[in-house]
Amino acid sequence: MNAQKFTQKSMEAVQAAQSLAAEYSTMNIEQEHLLSALLAQPEGLIPQLFTKMGVEPDSVEESLAAAVNAIPKVTGSGRESGSVYVSQDVDKALAAAEKQAEQMKDEYVSVEHILLGLLKAPNKALAELFRTFGITEKRFLTALK
C-alpha cells in the first residue's frame, strides 16, 4: 500500500479501521474493520452509494458489528499494546483498490476504489455480507455513475 496515493478520506478510513481493530483487541485490521470504517465516515460517499443501491447502511453496519465482534481477540503478553497489523485479506483488497484507481485513470485511491477492492477480493465474512445485502460490483458501479 502506497499511502501517498491515498486520498485524505481513504487514509482516514484505514486509520479508523486500525483504531477499531485495537478497540476490539484484534491483532490485525480485517476487511470487516475497513468496511465498518468506510460506512462510519460522516457524510461519507459509501453510505450514500449504498442508499442509492437500495441498501440500508445502518443494516449493513449492524451485521458488520456482529462480524467484527466475532473476530478472535488477542490479549495478554502475546499482544503488544497498540500494535495492529494489516491482514493479508486487507492487503489484497487495498492492492485491488490501487489497480482499480489505475484502471479508472484516477491519480489517487479514494473510498470508492477501496470498496471496489473489497468487492473484488472479499474475505469469507464480507462475501457473505455482500451476498446477503445484494451488494455487487456491477450495482455499485451503476450507483457510482
C-alpha atoms as a PDB file:
ATOM      1  CA  MET A   1       0.000   0.000   0.000  1.00  0.00           C
ATOM      2  CA  ASN A   2       1.437   3.329  -1.037  1.00  0.00           C
ATOM      3  CA  ALA A   3      -0.059   5.810   1.449  1.00  0.00           C
ATOM      4  CA  GLN A   4       0.939   8.744  -0.769  1.00  0.00           C
ATOM      5  CA  LYS A   5      -1.519   7.522  -3.398  1.00  0.00           C
ATOM      6  CA  PHE A   6      -4.465   7.550  -0.980  1.00  0.00           C
ATOM      7  CA  THR A   7      -6.886  10.450  -0.562  1.00  0.00           C
ATOM      8  CA  GLN A   8      -7.418  12.023   2.849  1.00  0.00           C
ATOM      9  CA  LYS A   9     -10.748  10.180   3.278  1.00  0.00           C
ATOM     10  CA  SER A  10      -9.137   6.858   2.305  1.00  0.00           C
ATOM     11  CA  MET A  11      -6.356   7.308   4.848  1.00  0.00           C
ATOM     12  CA  GLU A  12      -8.939   8.299   7.483  1.00  0.00           C
ATOM     13  CA  ALA A  13     -10.825   5.049   6.764  1.00  0.00           C
ATOM     14  CA  VAL A  14      -7.654   2.953   7.123  1.00  0.00           C
ATOM     15  CA  GLN A  15      -6.776   4.752  10.373  1.00  0.00           C
ATOM     16  CA  ALA A  16     -10.332   4.311  11.693  1.00  0.00           C
ATOM     17  CA  ALA A  17     -10.133   0.603  10.813  1.00  0.00           C
ATOM     18  CA  GLN A  18      -6.865   0.405  12.750  1.00  0.00           C
ATOM     19  CA  SER A  19      -8.481   2.091  15.769  1.00  0.00           C
ATOM     20  CA  LEU A  20     -11.437  -0.279  15.568  1.00  0.00           C
ATOM     21  CA  ALA A  21      -9.117  -3.297  15.456  1.00  0.00           C
ATOM     22  CA  ALA A  22      -7.244  -2.008  18.514  1.00  0.00           C
ATOM     23  CA  GLU A  23     -10.510  -1.256  20.329  1.00  0.00           C
ATOM     24  CA  TYR A  24     -11.662  -4.854  19.803  1.00  0.00           C
ATOM     25  CA  SER A  25      -8.228  -6.244  20.786  1.00  0.00           C
ATOM     26  CA  THR A  26      -7.652  -7.926  17.456  1.00  0.00           C
ATOM     27  CA  MET A  27      -4.160  -8.478  16.098  1.00  0.00           C
ATOM     28  CA  ASN A  28      -4.944  -7.441  12.509  1.00  0.00           C
ATOM     29  CA  ILE A  29      -7.008  -4.914  10.631  1.00  0.00           C
ATOM     30  CA  GLU A  30      -9.544  -7.130   8.880  1.00  0.00           C
ATOM     31  CA  GLN A  31     -11.853  -6.309   5.979  1.00  0.00           C
ATOM     32  CA  GLU A  32     -14.780  -6.049   8.406  1.00  0.00           C
ATOM     33  CA  HIS A  33     -12.951  -3.212  10.205  1.00  0.00           C
ATOM     34  CA  LEU A  34     -12.260  -1.439   6.923  1.00  0.00           C
ATOM     35  CA  LEU A  35     -15.841  -1.626   5.625  1.00  0.00           C
ATOM     36  CA  SER A  36     -17.146  -0.548   9.020  1.00  0.00           C
ATOM     37  CA  ALA A  37     -14.813   2.469   8.921  1.00  0.00           C
ATOM     38  CA  LEU A  38     -15.991   3.373   5.405  1.00  0.00           C
ATOM     39  CA  LEU A  39     -19.628   3.240   6.493  1.00  0.00           C
ATOM     40  CA  ALA A  40     -18.952   5.287   9.629  1.00  0.00           C
ATOM     41  CA  GLN A  41     -17.461   8.298   7.811  1.00  0.00           C
ATOM     42  CA  PRO A  42     -19.598  11.384   8.473  1.00  0.00           C
ATOM     43  CA  GLU A  43     -21.329  12.394   5.218  1.00  0.00           C
ATOM     44  CA  GLY A  44     -19.321   9.613   3.593  1.00  0.00           C
ATOM     45  CA  LEU A  45     -19.697   8.602  -0.021  1.00  0.00           C
ATOM     46  CA  ILE A  46     -20.079   4.868   0.690  1.00  0.00           C
ATOM     47  CA  PRO A  47     -23.268   5.152   2.818  1.00  0.00           C
ATOM     48  CA  GLN A  48     -24.726   7.468   0.147  1.00  0.00           C
ATOM     49  CA  LEU A  49     -23.945   4.960  -2.609  1.00  0.00           C
ATOM     50  CA  PHE A  50     -25.383   2.085  -0.573  1.00  0.00           C
ATOM     51  CA  THR A  51     -28.596   4.086  -0.123  1.00  0.00           C
ATOM     52  CA  LYS A  52     -28.654   4.773  -3.862  1.00  0.00           C
ATOM     53  CA  MET A  53     -28.388   0.999  -4.423  1.00  0.00           C
ATOM     54  CA  GLY A  54     -31.370   0.451  -2.127  1.00  0.00           C
ATOM     55  CA  VAL A  55     -29.204  -0.971   0.663  1.00  0.00           C
ATOM     56  CA  GLU A  56     -29.754   0.447   4.149  1.00  0.00           C
ATOM     57  CA  PRO A  57     -26.288   1.415   5.517  1.00  0.00           C
ATOM     58  CA  ASP A  58     -27.447   1.017   9.131  1.00  0.00           C
ATOM     59  CA  SER A  59     -28.496  -2.592   8.482  1.00  0.00           C
ATOM     60  CA  VAL A  60     -25.112  -3.342   6.933  1.00  0.00           C
ATOM     61  CA  GLU A  61     -23.400  -1.696   9.920  1.00  0.00           C
ATOM     62  CA  GLU A  62     -25.410  -3.865  12.335  1.00  0.00           C
ATOM     63  CA  SER A  63     -24.343  -7.030  10.507  1.00  0.00           C
ATOM     64  CA  LEU A  64     -20.772  -5.748  10.405  1.00  0.00           C
ATOM     65  CA  ALA A  65     -20.771  -5.078  14.149  1.00  0.00           C
ATOM     66  CA  ALA A  66     -21.591  -8.737  14.746  1.00  0.00           C
ATOM     67  CA  ALA A  67     -18.872  -9.797  12.275  1.00  0.00           C
ATOM     68  CA  VAL A  68     -16.295  -7.504  13.927  1.00  0.00           C
ATOM     69  CA  ASN A  69     -17.246  -8.885  17.338  1.00  0.00           C
ATOM     70  CA  ALA A  70     -16.709 -12.442  16.043  1.00  0.00           C
ATOM     71  CA  ILE A  71     -13.078 -11.787  15.046  1.00  0.00           C
ATOM     72  CA  PRO A  72     -10.766 -13.569  17.518  1.00  0.00           C
ATOM     73  CA  LYS A  73      -9.338 -11.286  20.169  1.00  0.00           C
ATOM     74  CA  VAL A  74      -5.733 -11.339  21.372  1.00  0.00           C
ATOM     75  CA  THR A  75      -4.973 -10.348  24.936  1.00  0.00           C
ATOM     76  CA  GLY A  76      -2.193 -10.875  27.405  1.00  0.00           C
ATOM     77  CA  SER A  77       1.552 -10.871  26.947  1.00  0.00           C
ATOM     78  CA  GLY A  78       1.428 -12.092  23.336  1.00  0.00           C
ATOM     79  CA  ARG A  79      -0.024  -8.790  22.174  1.00  0.00           C
ATOM     80  CA  GLU A  80       1.977  -5.600  22.044  1.00  0.00           C
ATOM     81  CA  SER A  81      -0.264  -2.771  23.220  1.00  0.00           C
ATOM     82  CA  GLY A  82      -1.390  -0.566  20.341  1.00  0.00           C
ATOM     83  CA  SER A  83       0.219  -2.745  17.670  1.00  0.00           C
ATOM     84  CA  VAL A  84      -2.158  -3.701  14.901  1.00  0.00           C
ATOM     85  CA  TYR A  85      -1.147  -5.220  11.582  1.00  0.00           C
ATOM     86  CA  VAL A  86      -2.822  -5.264   8.186  1.00  0.00           C
ATOM     87  CA  SER A  87      -4.215  -8.729   7.414  1.00  0.00           C
ATOM     88  CA  GLN A  88      -3.450 -10.448   4.106  1.00  0.00           C
ATOM     89  CA  ASP A  89      -7.111 -10.039   3.091  1.00  0.00           C
ATOM     90  CA  VAL A  90      -6.991  -6.267   3.641  1.00  0.00           C
ATOM     91  CA  ASP A  91      -3.660  -6.088   1.831  1.00  0.00           C
ATOM     92  CA  LYS A  92      -5.227  -7.874  -1.184  1.00  0.00           C
ATOM     93  CA  ALA A  93      -8.247  -5.557  -1.124  1.00  0.00           C
ATOM     94  CA  LEU A  94      -6.055  -2.434  -0.946  1.00  0.00           C
ATOM     95  CA  ALA A  95      -3.893  -3.734  -3.810  1.00  0.00           C
ATOM     96  CA  ALA A  96      -7.093  -4.319  -5.821  1.00  0.00           C
ATOM     97  CA  ALA A  97      -8.192  -0.771  -4.911  1.00  0.00           C
ATOM     98  CA  GLU A  98      -4.916   0.644  -6.273  1.00  0.00           C
ATOM     99  CA  LYS A  99      -5.358  -1.331  -9.510  1.00  0.00           C
ATOM    100  CA  GLN A 100      -8.947  -0.104  -9.757  1.00  0.00           C
ATOM    101  CA  ALA A 101      -7.807   3.510  -9.410  1.00  0.00           C
ATOM    102  CA  GLU A 102      -5.265   2.975 -12.201  1.00  0.00           C
ATOM    103  CA  GLN A 103      -7.891   1.360 -14.447  1.00  0.00           C
ATOM    104  CA  MET A 104     -10.255   4.274 -13.824  1.00  0.00           C
ATOM    105  CA  LYS A 105      -7.390   6.660 -14.689  1.00  0.00           C
ATOM    106  CA  ASP A 106      -7.519   8.189 -11.211  1.00  0.00           C
ATOM    107  CA  GLU A 107      -4.322   9.501  -9.696  1.00  0.00           C
ATOM    108  CA  TYR A 108      -5.351   8.721  -6.110  1.00  0.00           C
ATOM    109  CA  VAL A 109      -7.061   5.808  -4.361  1.00  0.00           C
ATOM    110  CA  SER A 110     -10.349   7.064  -2.949  1.00  0.00           C
ATOM    111  CA  VAL A 111     -13.017   5.426  -0.775  1.00  0.00           C
ATOM    112  CA  GLU A 112     -14.936   4.085  -3.776  1.00  0.00           C
ATOM    113  CA  HIS A 113     -11.764   2.345  -5.004  1.00  0.00           C
ATOM    114  CA  ILE A 114     -11.352   0.758  -1.563  1.00  0.00           C
ATOM    115  CA  LEU A 115     -14.921  -0.536  -1.649  1.00  0.00           C
ATOM    116  CA  LEU A 116     -14.355  -1.900  -5.151  1.00  0.00           C
ATOM    117  CA  GLY A 117     -11.201  -3.584  -3.838  1.00  0.00           C
ATOM    118  CA  LEU A 118     -13.259  -5.187  -1.078  1.00  0.00           C
ATOM    119  CA  LEU A 119     -15.836  -6.319  -3.651  1.00  0.00           C
ATOM    120  CA  LYS A 120     -13.123  -7.804  -5.884  1.00  0.00           C
ATOM    121  CA  ALA A 121     -11.269  -9.637  -3.100  1.00  0.00           C
ATOM    122  CA  PRO A 122     -13.680 -10.179  -0.192  1.00  0.00           C
ATOM    123  CA  ASN A 123     -12.861 -12.471   2.693  1.00  0.00           C
ATOM    124  CA  LYS A 124     -15.430 -15.112   3.646  1.00  0.00           C
ATOM    125  CA  ALA A 125     -17.347 -12.852   6.070  1.00  0.00           C
ATOM    126  CA  LEU A 126     -17.628  -9.948   3.618  1.00  0.00           C
ATOM    127  CA  ALA A 127     -18.521 -12.212   0.706  1.00  0.00           C
ATOM    128  CA  GLU A 128     -21.455 -13.477   2.782  1.00  0.00           C
ATOM    129  CA  LEU A 129     -22.435  -9.947   3.847  1.00  0.00           C
ATOM    130  CA  PHE A 130     -22.315  -8.677   0.255  1.00  0.00           C
ATOM    131  CA  ARG A 131     -24.413 -11.659  -0.877  1.00  0.00           C
ATOM    132  CA  THR A 132     -26.956 -11.092   1.921  1.00  0.00           C
ATOM    133  CA  PHE A 133     -27.453  -7.441   1.011  1.00  0.00           C
ATOM    134  CA  GLY A 134     -27.155  -7.907  -2.757  1.00  0.00           C
ATOM    135  CA  ILE A 135     -24.089  -5.655  -2.969  1.00  0.00           C
ATOM    136  CA  THR A 136     -22.286  -6.390  -6.227  1.00  0.00           C
ATOM    137  CA  GLU A 137     -19.570  -4.646  -8.175  1.00  0.00           C
ATOM    138  CA  LYS A 138     -21.992  -4.002 -11.025  1.00  0.00           C
ATOM    139  CA  ARG A 139     -24.650  -2.434  -8.786  1.00  0.00           C
ATOM    140  CA  PHE A 140     -22.011  -0.368  -7.003  1.00  0.00           C
ATOM    141  CA  LEU A 141     -20.542   0.953 -10.261  1.00  0.00           C
ATOM    142  CA  THR A 142     -24.046   1.820 -11.509  1.00  0.00           C
ATOM    143  CA  ALA A 143     -24.721   3.795  -8.293  1.00  0.00           C
ATOM    144  CA  LEU A 144     -21.320   5.475  -8.611  1.00  0.00           C
ATOM    145  CA  LYS A 145     -22.161   6.796 -12.094  1.00  0.00           C
END
